[in-house]
PDB file of N, CA, C and O in Angstrom:
ATOM      1  N   UNK O  23       0.806  -1.203   0.000  1.00 40.00           N
ATOM      2  CA  UNK O  23       0.000   0.000   0.000  1.00 40.00           C
ATOM      3  C   UNK O  23       0.848   1.265   0.000  1.00 40.00           C
ATOM      4  O   UNK O  23       0.343   2.345  -0.174  1.00 40.00           O
ATOM      5  N   UNK O  24       2.151   1.141   0.267  1.00 42.00           N
ATOM      6  CA  UNK O  24       3.022   2.296   0.279  1.00 42.00           C
ATOM      7  C   UNK O  24       3.016   3.055   1.592  1.00 42.00           C
ATOM      8  O   UNK O  24       3.778   3.987   1.774  1.00 42.00           O
ATOM      9  N   UNK O  25       2.180   2.659   2.537  1.00 44.00           N
ATOM     10  CA  UNK O  25       2.116   3.316   3.836  1.00 44.00           C
ATOM     11  C   UNK O  25       2.861   2.446   4.827  1.00 44.00           C
ATOM     12  O   UNK O  25       2.563   1.270   4.971  1.00 44.00           O
ATOM     13  N   UNK O  26       3.854   3.024   5.497  1.00 41.00           N
ATOM     14  CA  UNK O  26       4.624   2.238   6.452  1.00 41.00           C
ATOM     15  C   UNK O  26       3.820   2.023   7.721  1.00 41.00           C
ATOM     16  O   UNK O  26       3.023   2.861   8.122  1.00 41.00           O
ATOM     17  N   UNK O  27       4.056   0.877   8.349  1.00 48.00           N
ATOM     18  CA  UNK O  27       3.342   0.542   9.577  1.00 48.00           C
ATOM     19  C   UNK O  27       3.967   1.297  10.745  1.00 48.00           C
ATOM     20  O   UNK O  27       5.170   1.314  10.917  1.00 48.00           O
ATOM     21  N   UNK O  28       3.133   1.943  11.518  1.00 49.00           N
ATOM     22  CA  UNK O  28       3.579   2.706  12.677  1.00 49.00           C
ATOM     23  C   UNK O  28       3.248   1.901  13.923  1.00 49.00           C
ATOM     24  O   UNK O  28       2.157   1.391  14.074  1.00 49.00           O
ATOM     25  N   UNK O  29       4.212   1.772  14.806  1.00 54.00           N
ATOM     26  CA  UNK O  29       3.986   1.062  16.057  1.00 54.00           C
ATOM     27  C   UNK O  29       3.522   2.073  17.097  1.00 54.00           C
ATOM     28  O   UNK O  29       4.162   3.093  17.318  1.00 54.00           O
ATOM     29  N   UNK O  30       2.394   1.816  17.707  1.00 59.00           N
ATOM     30  CA  UNK O  30       1.845   2.711  18.724  1.00 59.00           C
ATOM     31  C   UNK O  30       1.911   2.020  20.075  1.00 59.00           C
ATOM     32  O   UNK O  30       0.995   1.331  20.480  1.00 59.00           O
ATOM     33  N   UNK O  31       3.016   2.189  20.777  1.00 62.00           N
ATOM     34  CA  UNK O  31       3.187   1.564  22.085  1.00 62.00           C
ATOM     35  C   UNK O  31       2.103   2.026  23.047  1.00 62.00           C
ATOM     36  O   UNK O  31       1.760   3.195  23.099  1.00 62.00           O
ATOM     37  N   UNK O  32       1.544   1.088  23.783  1.00 66.00           N
ATOM     38  CA  UNK O  32       0.554   1.401  24.789  1.00 66.00           C
ATOM     39  C   UNK O  32      -0.876   1.474  24.289  1.00 66.00           C
ATOM     40  O   UNK O  32      -1.788   1.634  25.074  1.00 66.00           O
ATOM     41  N   UNK O  33      -1.085   1.380  22.984  1.00 67.00           N
ATOM     42  CA  UNK O  33      -2.434   1.462  22.447  1.00 67.00           C
ATOM     43  C   UNK O  33      -3.094   0.101  22.303  1.00 67.00           C
ATOM     44  O   UNK O  33      -4.268   0.018  22.014  1.00 67.00           O
ATOM     45  N   UNK O  34      -2.336  -0.962  22.462  1.00 70.00           N
ATOM     46  CA  UNK O  34      -2.899  -2.298  22.389  1.00 70.00           C
ATOM     47  C   UNK O  34      -2.898  -2.858  20.982  1.00 70.00           C
ATOM     48  O   UNK O  34      -2.750  -2.123  19.997  1.00 70.00           O
ATOM     49  N   UNK O  35      -3.060  -4.169  20.885  1.00 75.00           N
ATOM     50  CA  UNK O  35      -2.974  -4.847  19.585  1.00 75.00           C
ATOM     51  C   UNK O  35      -4.120  -4.520  18.637  1.00 75.00           C
ATOM     52  O   UNK O  35      -4.006  -4.719  17.437  1.00 75.00           O
ATOM     53  N   UNK O  36      -5.202  -3.966  19.144  1.00 79.00           N
ATOM     54  CA  UNK O  36      -6.332  -3.658  18.268  1.00 79.00           C
ATOM     55  C   UNK O  36      -6.293  -2.246  17.708  1.00 79.00           C
ATOM     56  O   UNK O  36      -7.216  -1.805  17.013  1.00 79.00           O
ATOM     57  N   UNK O  37      -5.201  -1.491  17.949  1.00 80.00           N
ATOM     58  CA  UNK O  37      -5.113  -0.093  17.514  1.00 80.00           C
ATOM     59  C   UNK O  37      -5.366   0.084  16.020  1.00 80.00           C
ATOM     60  O   UNK O  37      -6.152   0.927  15.614  1.00 80.00           O
ATOM     61  N   UNK O  38      -4.727  -0.715  15.172  1.00 83.00           N
ATOM     62  CA  UNK O  38      -4.877  -0.528  13.732  1.00 83.00           C
ATOM     63  C   UNK O  38      -6.278  -0.896  13.253  1.00 83.00           C
ATOM     64  O   UNK O  38      -6.812  -0.272  12.352  1.00 83.00           O
ATOM     65  N   UNK O  39      -6.887  -1.863  13.890  1.00 87.00           N
ATOM     66  CA  UNK O  39      -8.266  -2.221  13.574  1.00 87.00           C
ATOM     67  C   UNK O  39      -9.207  -1.073  13.957  1.00 87.00           C
ATOM     68  O   UNK O  39     -10.111  -0.719  13.200  1.00 87.00           O
ATOM     69  N   UNK O  40      -8.974  -0.473  15.109  1.00 85.00           N
ATOM     70  CA  UNK O  40      -9.790   0.660  15.553  1.00 85.00           C
ATOM     71  C   UNK O  40      -9.629   1.821  14.587  1.00 85.00           C
ATOM     72  O   UNK O  40     -10.616   2.456  14.185  1.00 85.00           O
ATOM     73  N   UNK O  41      -8.397   2.117  14.186  1.00 86.00           N
ATOM     74  CA  UNK O  41      -8.155   3.220  13.246  1.00 86.00           C
ATOM     75  C   UNK O  41      -8.927   3.009  11.954  1.00 86.00           C
ATOM     76  O   UNK O  41      -9.554   3.935  11.436  1.00 86.00           O
ATOM     77  N   UNK O  42      -8.896   1.787  11.443  1.00 89.00           N
ATOM     78  CA  UNK O  42      -9.607   1.487  10.199  1.00 89.00           C
ATOM     79  C   UNK O  42     -11.113   1.702  10.383  1.00 89.00           C
ATOM     80  O   UNK O  42     -11.764   2.316   9.541  1.00 89.00           O
ATOM     81  N   UNK O  43     -11.656   1.214  11.502  1.00 91.00           N
ATOM     82  CA  UNK O  43     -13.090   1.358  11.768  1.00 91.00           C
ATOM     83  C   UNK O  43     -13.495   2.825  11.903  1.00 91.00           C
ATOM     84  O   UNK O  43     -14.551   3.233  11.414  1.00 91.00           O
ATOM     85  N   UNK O  44     -12.658   3.632  12.563  1.00 89.00           N
ATOM     86  CA  UNK O  44     -12.953   5.060  12.746  1.00 89.00           C
ATOM     87  C   UNK O  44     -12.939   5.765  11.403  1.00 89.00           C
ATOM     88  O   UNK O  44     -13.825   6.568  11.098  1.00 89.00           O
ATOM     89  N   UNK O  45     -11.942   5.477  10.577  1.00 89.00           N
ATOM     90  CA  UNK O  45     -11.850   6.124   9.272  1.00 89.00           C
ATOM     91  C   UNK O  45     -13.045   5.765   8.403  1.00 89.00           C
ATOM     92  O   UNK O  45     -13.594   6.618   7.699  1.00 89.00           O
ATOM     93  N   UNK O  46     -13.481   4.515   8.454  1.00 92.00           N
ATOM     94  CA  UNK O  46     -14.672   4.098   7.697  1.00 92.00           C
ATOM     95  C   UNK O  46     -15.909   4.814   8.247  1.00 92.00           C
ATOM     96  O   UNK O  46     -16.702   5.375   7.496  1.00 92.00           O
ATOM     97  N   UNK O  47     -16.059   4.810   9.576  1.00 91.00           N
ATOM     98  CA  UNK O  47     -17.216   5.454  10.213  1.00 91.00           C
ATOM     99  C   UNK O  47     -17.299   6.935   9.848  1.00 91.00           C
ATOM    100  O   UNK O  47     -18.378   7.463   9.581  1.00 91.00           O
ATOM    101  N   UNK O  48     -16.142   7.610   9.820  1.00 91.00           N
ATOM    102  CA  UNK O  48     -16.108   9.043   9.531  1.00 91.00           C
ATOM    103  C   UNK O  48     -16.020   9.324   8.036  1.00 91.00           C
ATOM    104  O   UNK O  48     -15.776  10.461   7.626  1.00 91.00           O
ATOM    105  N   UNK O  49     -16.247   8.278   7.228  1.00 93.00           N
ATOM    106  CA  UNK O  49     -16.277   8.401   5.770  1.00 93.00           C
ATOM    107  C   UNK O  49     -14.974   8.974   5.211  1.00 93.00           C
ATOM    108  O   UNK O  49     -14.978   9.732   4.255  1.00 93.00           O
ATOM    109  N   UNK O  50     -13.863   8.626   5.863  1.00 91.00           N
ATOM    110  CA  UNK O  50     -12.535   9.064   5.437  1.00 91.00           C
ATOM    111  C   UNK O  50     -12.434  10.589   5.349  1.00 91.00           C
ATOM    112  O   UNK O  50     -11.707  11.125   4.524  1.00 91.00           O
ATOM    113  N   UNK O  51     -13.176  11.283   6.208  1.00 90.00           N
ATOM    114  CA  UNK O  51     -13.152  12.747   6.253  1.00 90.00           C
ATOM    115  C   UNK O  51     -12.774  13.202   7.658  1.00 90.00           C
ATOM    116  O   UNK O  51     -13.133  12.561   8.638  1.00 90.00           O
ATOM    117  N   UNK O  52     -12.090  14.329   7.738  1.00 87.00           N
ATOM    118  CA  UNK O  52     -11.788  14.939   9.025  1.00 87.00           C
ATOM    119  C   UNK O  52     -13.113  15.380   9.655  1.00 87.00           C
ATOM    120  O   UNK O  52     -13.909  16.057   9.005  1.00 87.00           O
ATOM    121  N   UNK O  53     -13.332  15.011  10.901  1.00 85.00           N
ATOM    122  CA  UNK O  53     -14.590  15.391  11.554  1.00 85.00           C
ATOM    123  C   UNK O  53     -14.607  16.870  11.928  1.00 85.00           C
ATOM    124  O   UNK O  53     -15.655  17.414  12.237  1.00 85.00           O
ATOM    125  N   UNK O  54     -13.459  17.530  11.871  1.00 82.00           N
ATOM    126  CA  UNK O  54     -13.373  18.937  12.253  1.00 82.00           C
ATOM    127  C   UNK O  54     -13.478  19.867  11.048  1.00 82.00           C
ATOM    128  O   UNK O  54     -14.243  20.818  11.064  1.00 82.00           O
ATOM    129  N   UNK O  55     -12.688  19.609   9.988  1.00 84.00           N
ATOM    130  CA  UNK O  55     -12.701  20.519   8.828  1.00 84.00           C
ATOM    131  C   UNK O  55     -13.392  19.909   7.610  1.00 84.00           C
ATOM    132  O   UNK O  55     -13.544  20.572   6.598  1.00 84.00           O
ATOM    133  N   UNK O  56     -13.814  18.650   7.712  1.00 87.00           N
ATOM    134  CA  UNK O  56     -14.559  17.927   6.666  1.00 87.00           C
ATOM    135  C   UNK O  56     -13.732  17.618   5.405  1.00 87.00           C
ATOM    136  O   UNK O  56     -14.277  17.203   4.398  1.00 87.00           O
ATOM    137  N   UNK O  57     -12.416  17.818   5.444  1.00 87.00           N
ATOM    138  CA  UNK O  57     -11.563  17.496   4.306  1.00 87.00           C
ATOM    139  C   UNK O  57     -11.490  15.983   4.134  1.00 87.00           C
ATOM    140  O   UNK O  57     -11.187  15.271   5.084  1.00 87.00           O
ATOM    141  N   UNK O  58     -11.766  15.484   2.927  1.00 91.00           N
ATOM    142  CA  UNK O  58     -11.671  14.039   2.701  1.00 91.00           C
ATOM    143  C   UNK O  58     -10.219  13.604   2.497  1.00 91.00           C
ATOM    144  O   UNK O  58      -9.371  14.405   2.097  1.00 91.00           O
ATOM    145  N   UNK O  59      -9.947  12.332   2.801  1.00 90.00           N
ATOM    146  CA  UNK O  59      -8.651  11.780   2.460  1.00 90.00           C
ATOM    147  C   UNK O  59      -8.565  11.689   0.942  1.00 90.00           C
ATOM    148  O   UNK O  59      -9.576  11.566   0.259  1.00 90.00           O
ATOM    149  N   UNK O  60      -7.344  11.761   0.415  1.00 89.00           N
ATOM    150  CA  UNK O  60      -7.144  11.677  -1.022  1.00 89.00           C
ATOM    151  C   UNK O  60      -5.803  11.000  -1.265  1.00 89.00           C
ATOM    152  O   UNK O  60      -4.750  11.635  -1.169  1.00 89.00           O
ATOM    153  N   UNK O  61      -5.848   9.707  -1.552  1.00 87.00           N
ATOM    154  CA  UNK O  61      -4.619   8.928  -1.720  1.00 87.00           C
ATOM    155  C   UNK O  61      -3.752   9.473  -2.852  1.00 87.00           C
ATOM    156  O   UNK O  61      -2.528   9.523  -2.739  1.00 87.00           O
ATOM    157  N   UNK O  62      -4.370   9.897  -3.948  1.00 90.00           N
ATOM    158  CA  UNK O  62      -3.606  10.424  -5.085  1.00 90.00           C
ATOM    159  C   UNK O  62      -2.831  11.684  -4.708  1.00 90.00           C
ATOM    160  O   UNK O  62      -1.743  11.925  -5.209  1.00 90.00           O
ATOM    161  N   UNK O  63      -3.400  12.491  -3.837  1.00 86.00           N
ATOM    162  CA  UNK O  63      -2.750  13.729  -3.399  1.00 86.00           C
ATOM    163  C   UNK O  63      -1.912  13.516  -2.138  1.00 86.00           C
ATOM    164  O   UNK O  63      -1.290  14.439  -1.643  1.00 86.00           O
ATOM    165  N   UNK O  64      -1.905  12.285  -1.616  1.00 84.00           N
ATOM    166  CA  UNK O  64      -1.129  11.991  -0.414  1.00 84.00           C
ATOM    167  C   UNK O  64      -1.728  12.554   0.858  1.00 84.00           C
ATOM    168  O   UNK O  64      -1.029  12.809   1.830  1.00 84.00           O
ATOM    169  N   UNK O  65      -3.051  12.753   0.869  1.00 83.00           N
ATOM    170  CA  UNK O  65      -3.728  13.283   2.055  1.00 83.00           C
ATOM    171  C   UNK O  65      -4.335  12.124   2.840  1.00 83.00           C
ATOM    172  O   UNK O  65      -5.287  11.489   2.396  1.00 83.00           O
ATOM    173  N   UNK O  66      -3.726  11.842   3.981  1.00 83.00           N
ATOM    174  CA  UNK O  66      -4.213  10.796   4.874  1.00 83.00           C
ATOM    175  C   UNK O  66      -4.437  11.426   6.238  1.00 83.00           C
ATOM    176  O   UNK O  66      -3.672  12.277   6.670  1.00 83.00           O
ATOM    177  N   UNK O  67      -5.480  11.010   6.925  1.00 86.00           N
ATOM    178  CA  UNK O  67      -5.803  11.573   8.229  1.00 86.00           C
ATOM    179  C   UNK O  67      -5.318  10.664   9.347  1.00 86.00           C
ATOM    180  O   UNK O  67      -5.082   9.479   9.161  1.00 86.00           O
ATOM    181  N   UNK O  68      -5.191  11.251  10.511  1.00 83.00           N
ATOM    182  CA  UNK O  68      -4.809  10.527  11.716  1.00 83.00           C
ATOM    183  C   UNK O  68      -6.067  10.225  12.528  1.00 83.00           C
ATOM    184  O   UNK O  68      -7.091  10.871  12.346  1.00 83.00           O
ATOM    185  N   UNK O  69      -5.960   9.264  13.416  1.00 85.00           N
ATOM    186  CA  UNK O  69      -7.057   8.966  14.341  1.00 85.00           C
ATOM    187  C   UNK O  69      -6.567   9.344  15.736  1.00 85.00           C
ATOM    188  O   UNK O  69      -5.467   8.971  16.134  1.00 85.00           O
ATOM    189  N   UNK O  70      -7.359  10.120  16.424  1.00 81.00           N
ATOM    190  CA  UNK O  70      -6.987  10.596  17.757  1.00 81.00           C
ATOM    191  C   UNK O  70      -8.074  10.279  18.764  1.00 81.00           C
ATOM    192  O   UNK O  70      -9.246  10.202  18.411  1.00 81.00           O
ATOM    193  N   UNK O  71      -7.655  10.146  20.027  1.00 77.00           N
ATOM    194  CA  UNK O  71      -8.628  10.077  21.109  1.00 77.00           C
ATOM    195  C   UNK O  71      -9.273  11.459  21.207  1.00 77.00           C
ATOM    196  O   UNK O  71      -8.578  12.472  21.127  1.00 77.00           O
ATOM    197  N   UNK O  72     -10.565  11.531  21.381  1.00 77.00           N
ATOM    198  CA  UNK O  72     -11.237  12.815  21.565  1.00 77.00           C
ATOM    199  C   UNK O  72     -10.820  13.403  22.909  1.00 77.00           C
ATOM    200  O   UNK O  72     -10.579  14.592  23.033  1.00 77.00           O
ATOM    201  N   UNK O  73     -10.711  12.577  23.908  1.00 77.00           N
ATOM    202  CA  UNK O  73     -10.177  13.000  25.212  1.00 77.00           C
ATOM    203  C   UNK O  73      -8.916  12.174  25.444  1.00 77.00           C
ATOM    204  O   UNK O  73      -8.963  10.940  25.431  1.00 77.00           O
ATOM    205  N   UNK O  74      -7.805  12.841  25.624  1.00 74.00           N
ATOM    206  CA  UNK O  74      -6.524  12.154  25.810  1.00 74.00           C
ATOM    207  C   UNK O  74      -6.604  11.150  26.958  1.00 74.00           C
ATOM    208  O   UNK O  74      -7.282  11.393  27.965  1.00 74.00           O
ATOM    209  N   UNK O  75      -5.912  10.027  26.788  1.00 75.00           N
ATOM    210  CA  UNK O  75      -5.885   9.023  27.846  1.00 75.00           C
ATOM    211  C   UNK O  75      -5.356   9.621  29.147  1.00 75.00           C
ATOM    212  O   UNK O  75      -5.839   9.306  30.226  1.00 75.00           O
ATOM    213  N   UNK O  76      -4.384  10.522  29.034  1.00 80.00           N
ATOM    214  CA  UNK O  76      -3.803  11.158  30.217  1.00 80.00           C
ATOM    215  C   UNK O  76      -4.796  12.068  30.941  1.00 80.00           C
ATOM    216  O   UNK O  76      -4.580  12.456  32.083  1.00 80.00           O
ATOM    217  N   UNK O  77      -5.895  12.387  30.257  1.00 82.00           N
ATOM    218  CA  UNK O  77      -6.932  13.240  30.856  1.00 82.00           C
ATOM    219  C   UNK O  77      -8.201  12.456  31.152  1.00 82.00           C
ATOM    220  O   UNK O  77      -9.286  13.024  31.225  1.00 82.00           O
ATOM    221  N   UNK O  78      -8.059  11.153  31.262  1.00 81.00           N
ATOM    222  CA  UNK O  78      -9.199  10.327  31.627  1.00 81.00           C
ATOM    223  C   UNK O  78      -9.973   9.750  30.467  1.00 81.00           C
ATOM    224  O   UNK O  78     -11.042   9.173  30.644  1.00 81.00           O
ATOM    225  N   UNK O  79      -9.455   9.904  29.251  1.00 76.00           N
ATOM    226  CA  UNK O  79     -10.117   9.345  28.081  1.00 76.00           C
ATOM    227  C   UNK O  79     -10.122   7.826  28.112  1.00 76.00           C
ATOM    228  O   UNK O  79      -9.329   7.211  28.817  1.00 76.00           O
ATOM    229  N   UNK O  80     -11.014   7.240  27.363  1.00 75.00           N
ATOM    230  CA  UNK O  80     -11.108   5.790  27.299  1.00 75.00           C
ATOM    231  C   UNK O  80     -10.855   5.316  25.877  1.00 75.00           C
ATOM    232  O   UNK O  80     -10.838   6.105  24.942  1.00 75.00           O
ATOM    233  N   UNK O  81     -10.652   4.031  25.754  1.00 72.00           N
ATOM    234  CA  UNK O  81     -10.363   3.444  24.450  1.00 72.00           C
ATOM    235  C   UNK O  81     -11.556   2.624  23.986  1.00 72.00           C
ATOM    236  O   UNK O  81     -11.623   1.426  24.189  1.00 72.00           O
ATOM    237  N   UNK O  82     -12.531   3.312  23.405  1.00 71.00           N
ATOM    238  CA  UNK O  82     -13.654   2.659  22.760  1.00 71.00           C
ATOM    239  C   UNK O  82     -13.836   3.342  21.407  1.00 71.00           C
ATOM    240  O   UNK O  82     -13.361   4.459  21.204  1.00 71.00           O
ATOM    241  N   UNK O  83     -14.522   2.699  20.508  1.00 73.00           N
ATOM    242  CA  UNK O  83     -14.699   3.235  19.162  1.00 73.00           C
ATOM    243  C   UNK O  83     -15.351   4.618  19.175  1.00 73.00           C
ATOM    244  O   UNK O  83     -15.044   5.463  18.351  1.00 73.00           O
ATOM    245  N   UNK O  84     -16.199   4.878  20.131  1.00 70.00           N
ATOM    246  CA  UNK O  84     -16.900   6.162  20.193  1.00 70.00           C
ATOM    247  C   UNK O  84     -16.026   7.306  20.689  1.00 70.00           C
ATOM    248  O   UNK O  84     -16.426   8.457  20.612  1.00 70.00           O
ATOM    249  N   UNK O  85     -14.836   6.998  21.195  1.00 68.00           N
ATOM    250  CA  UNK O  85     -13.995   8.044  21.765  1.00 68.00           C
ATOM    251  C   UNK O  85     -12.860   8.460  20.837  1.00 68.00           C
ATOM    252  O   UNK O  85     -11.898   9.093  21.264  1.00 68.00           O
ATOM    253  N   UNK O  86     -12.966   8.132  19.559  1.00 72.00           N
ATOM    254  CA  UNK O  86     -11.951   8.494  18.577  1.00 72.00           C
ATOM    255  C   UNK O  86     -12.550   9.400  17.518  1.00 72.00           C
ATOM    256  O   UNK O  86     -13.747   9.381  17.260  1.00 72.00           O
ATOM    257  N   UNK O  87     -11.682  10.172  16.854  1.00 77.00           N
ATOM    258  CA  UNK O  87     -12.101  11.012  15.745  1.00 77.00           C
ATOM    259  C   UNK O  87     -11.047  10.962  14.656  1.00 77.00           C
ATOM    260  O   UNK O  87      -9.852  10.949  14.945  1.00 77.00           O
ATOM    261  N   UNK O  88     -11.486  10.944  13.412  1.00 73.00           N
ATOM    262  CA  UNK O  88     -10.598  11.039  12.272  1.00 73.00           C
ATOM    263  C   UNK O  88     -10.266  12.517  12.097  1.00 73.00           C
ATOM    264  O   UNK O  88     -11.169  13.352  12.037  1.00 73.00           O
ATOM    265  N   UNK O  89      -8.978  12.853  12.054  1.00 76.00           N
ATOM    266  CA  UNK O  89      -8.595  14.261  12.001  1.00 76.00           C
ATOM    267  C   UNK O  89      -7.493  14.508  10.978  1.00 76.00           C
ATOM    268  O   UNK O  89      -6.542  13.740  10.887  1.00 76.00           O
ATOM    269  N   UNK O  90      -7.645  15.564  10.223  1.00 73.00           N
ATOM    270  CA  UNK O  90      -6.632  15.962   9.257  1.00 73.00           C
ATOM    271  C   UNK O  90      -5.371  16.385  10.000  1.00 73.00           C
ATOM    272  O   UNK O  90      -5.438  17.062  11.020  1.00 73.00           O
ATOM    273  N   UNK O  91      -4.217  15.990   9.495  1.00 72.00           N
ATOM    274  CA  UNK O  91      -2.953  16.320  10.146  1.00 72.00           C
ATOM    275  C   UNK O  91      -2.780  17.823  10.293  1.00 72.00           C
ATOM    276  O   UNK O  91      -2.326  18.306  11.315  1.00 72.00           O
ATOM    277  N   UNK O  92      -3.167  18.579   9.276  1.00 66.00           N
ATOM    278  CA  UNK O  92      -2.977  20.031   9.334  1.00 66.00           C
ATOM    279  C   UNK O  92      -3.835  20.659  10.419  1.00 66.00           C
ATOM    280  O   UNK O  92      -3.454  21.656  11.033  1.00 66.00           O
ATOM    281  N   UNK O  93      -4.989  20.085  10.693  1.00 65.00           N
ATOM    282  CA  UNK O  93      -5.863  20.599  11.748  1.00 65.00           C
ATOM    283  C   UNK O  93      -5.211  20.374  13.104  1.00 65.00           C
ATOM    284  O   UNK O  93      -5.153  21.280  13.937  1.00 65.00           O
ATOM    285  N   UNK O  94      -4.688  19.188  13.309  1.00 63.00           N
ATOM    286  CA  UNK O  94      -4.083  18.860  14.596  1.00 63.00           C
ATOM    287  C   UNK O  94      -2.773  19.622  14.802  1.00 63.00           C
ATOM    288  O   UNK O  94      -2.483  20.077  15.896  1.00 63.00           O
ATOM    289  N   UNK O  95      -1.985  19.778  13.754  1.00 61.00           N
ATOM    290  CA  UNK O  95      -0.685  20.444  13.868  1.00 61.00           C
ATOM    291  C   UNK O  95      -0.821  21.942  14.128  1.00 61.00           C
ATOM    292  O   UNK O  95       0.010  22.535  14.767  1.00 61.00           O
ATOM    293  N   UNK O  96      -1.872  22.552  13.615  1.00 54.00           N
ATOM    294  CA  UNK O  96      -2.051  23.989  13.780  1.00 54.00           C
ATOM    295  C   UNK O  96      -2.872  24.322  15.024  1.00 54.00           C
ATOM    296  O   UNK O  96      -3.201  25.473  15.264  1.00 54.00           O
ATOM    297  N   UNK O  97      -3.199  23.284  15.800  1.00 50.00           N
ATOM    298  CA  UNK O  97      -4.010  23.491  16.998  1.00 50.00           C
ATOM    299  C   UNK O  97      -5.300  24.239  16.700  1.00 50.00           C
ATOM    300  O   UNK O  97      -5.739  25.100  17.466  1.00 50.00           O
ATOM    301  N   UNK O  98      -5.915  23.919  15.553  1.00 47.00           N
ATOM    302  CA  UNK O  98      -7.201  24.525  15.222  1.00 47.00           C
ATOM    303  C   UNK O  98      -8.323  23.891  16.024  1.00 47.00           C
ATOM    304  O   UNK O  98      -9.423  24.400  16.062  1.00 47.00           O
ATOM    305  N   UNK O  99      -8.003  22.760  16.651  1.00 49.00           N
ATOM    306  CA  UNK O  99      -8.995  22.022  17.427  1.00 49.00           C
ATOM    307  C   UNK O  99      -8.405  21.745  18.791  1.00 49.00           C
ATOM    308  O   UNK O  99      -7.233  21.446  18.926  1.00 49.00           O
ATOM    309  N   UNK O 100      -9.192  21.873  19.817  1.00 50.00           N
ATOM    310  CA  UNK O 100      -8.747  21.519  21.155  1.00 50.00           C
ATOM    311  C   UNK O 100      -9.483  20.261  21.566  1.00 50.00           C
ATOM    312  O   UNK O 100     -10.699  20.270  21.707  1.00 50.00           O
ATOM    313  N   UNK O 101      -8.732  19.178  21.677  1.00 49.00           N
ATOM    314  CA  UNK O 101      -9.320  17.940  22.161  1.00 49.00           C
ATOM    315  C   UNK O 101      -9.269  17.976  23.666  1.00 49.00           C
ATOM    316  O   UNK O 101      -8.242  18.244  24.252  1.00 49.00           O
ATOM    317  N   UNK O 102     -10.386  17.733  24.306  1.00 47.00           N
ATOM    318  CA  UNK O 102     -10.461  17.843  25.753  1.00 47.00           C
ATOM    319  C   UNK O 102      -9.794  16.704  26.449  1.00 47.00           C
ATOM    320  O   UNK O 102      -9.563  15.677  25.933  1.00 47.00           O
TER     321      UNK O 102
END
């Protein structure tokens, strides 16, 4: 697929399955800016906890959001 596998320590063995499910659920669009992923243009989104684990967040499918990298990097969104 051309995408390298990223190891996410501490997220558990189901992390990549959860990411796939979240991206499908969110229709491969950023839930904040609504930008769709575009493989031809190299636009892929990240999956984030809506509430950070360090702030009491939990790891269930409902607690994740598909987010555009540019949105997260520019702090246009504050995840609680």
